[in-house]
Amino acid sequence: MLKRIYIHNFKCFVNFEAHIDKINLFLGANGSGKTSVFNVLNMLQRFISNGEKVSDLFKSRDLTRWLSDQPIQQFESDIAGNGGMYRYHLEIEHQSDKQLVRVKRESLFFDQQPLYEFEIETDERGMAVGKGWLYNDKPEHEGIFFPSGWTRSGLFDLQERHDNKKLSWFKRYVDQLFIVKIEPRAMRAETRKSQTQPESDMSNYADWFDYLNDEYRREVKLLEDELKQVIKGFELFQFKKSGDAKILKLEFTNNMIFRLDELSDGQRALIALYTLLYCLPDECLLCIDEPENFLALPEIQPWLDSLYDRHEETPLQAILISHHPRIINYLANNAGFWFSRPENNHVRIQKISDDEDAGLSIARLIELGWIYDE
């Protein structure tokens, strides 16, 4: 479970630190930095899991403007799991005069035991050299030195072995970050190849569902049972062959069958939201930006109830961004974090609490005029 994230010198984040719970609600005005936290998590996932180049992900234009003389970005995360605490640290160096972006430092520790370390050093000729050290699961291991580049994450190419189970657990966790903002009209019904992850807009829902239908049959059955309660007349999913592709269809009562892309925006949004609750790996982080979009007021409450049920039954961790009064009133007092940027300065975060002395209260937010009392 993600416990902490630290961001420095990225857009309007300066020494930003958030301590995350199992279920979380990010609140704040537009432009206060909520979605940017999701963007950072997505960038780190693509960097570590996909091996994308640092220069493609971390742009010099994203450096904090008033820190222009400090060309180092820093990102750090603490993750509880596998019986201990992981700490991942990344420093990105920008040299605008040379149009150079490179990894300056990257490290992974488990309970303060090093698993991987990389840094740029200067050799006797004054040349920059990337050096990496790889450690196995034994705390007393001194590490193996290997030359390493600074254009990609050194963790990407490391394969699982019998003696690096701790490092491999971390990589699997990063693989299981699900960061989405559902766009129902983008959800395609046709698939030619299954995919293990949904796209951020859920456009590849049929590809992802094809994978789930093979690997998570029990979970798909639970999903179908839940959808029967929330979508009137729904019965089950089915695939129909169409040339070299398959079409995802949904069967309703009275033998009515519709393609996924023939459903209403609200129906598709509900299908995506409940799939995310019922068909994800047990230990993962789910980030949803404005889950209430395209839904009527009575539809969001049952989903919130299901979210809390899954939260109690499984290790699922969730972070929501929302402006919806129903979600705010449901989650804010126990799981709310308020984002703000006073005078367009750096992002600040504050825990919301019933206790005025412990943090920002719902009453105070109402007083400020950001939300209203129903």
Short mmCIF file of C-alpha atoms in Angstrom, two decimals, residues 1 68 95 184 189 196 201 204 276 287 305 315 318 339 344:
data_model
loop_
_atom_site.label_atom_id
_atom_site.label_comp_id
_atom_site.label_asym_id
_atom_site.label_seq_id
_atom_site.Cartn_x
_atom_site.Cartn_y
_atom_site.Cartn_z
CA MET A 1 0.00 0.00 0.00
CA SER A 68 14.79 27.75 -12.47
CA GLN A 95 20.66 20.68 -18.39
CA PRO A 184 -17.43 6.30 -21.83
CA ALA A 189 -16.65 -2.81 -28.24
CA THR A 196 -3.69 -6.88 -19.16
CA ASP A 201 -9.62 6.61 -20.51
CA ASN A 204 -9.55 -0.46 -24.57
CA LEU A 276 -12.41 -1.60 -11.50
CA CYS A 287 -6.77 6.14 -8.76
CA ASP A 305 -21.09 1.57 -0.86
CA PRO A 315 -6.21 -4.93 0.30
CA ALA A 318 -8.13 3.85 -3.64
CA PHE A 339 -5.29 20.82 -1.96
CA ASN A 344 -0.80 30.72 -7.12
#
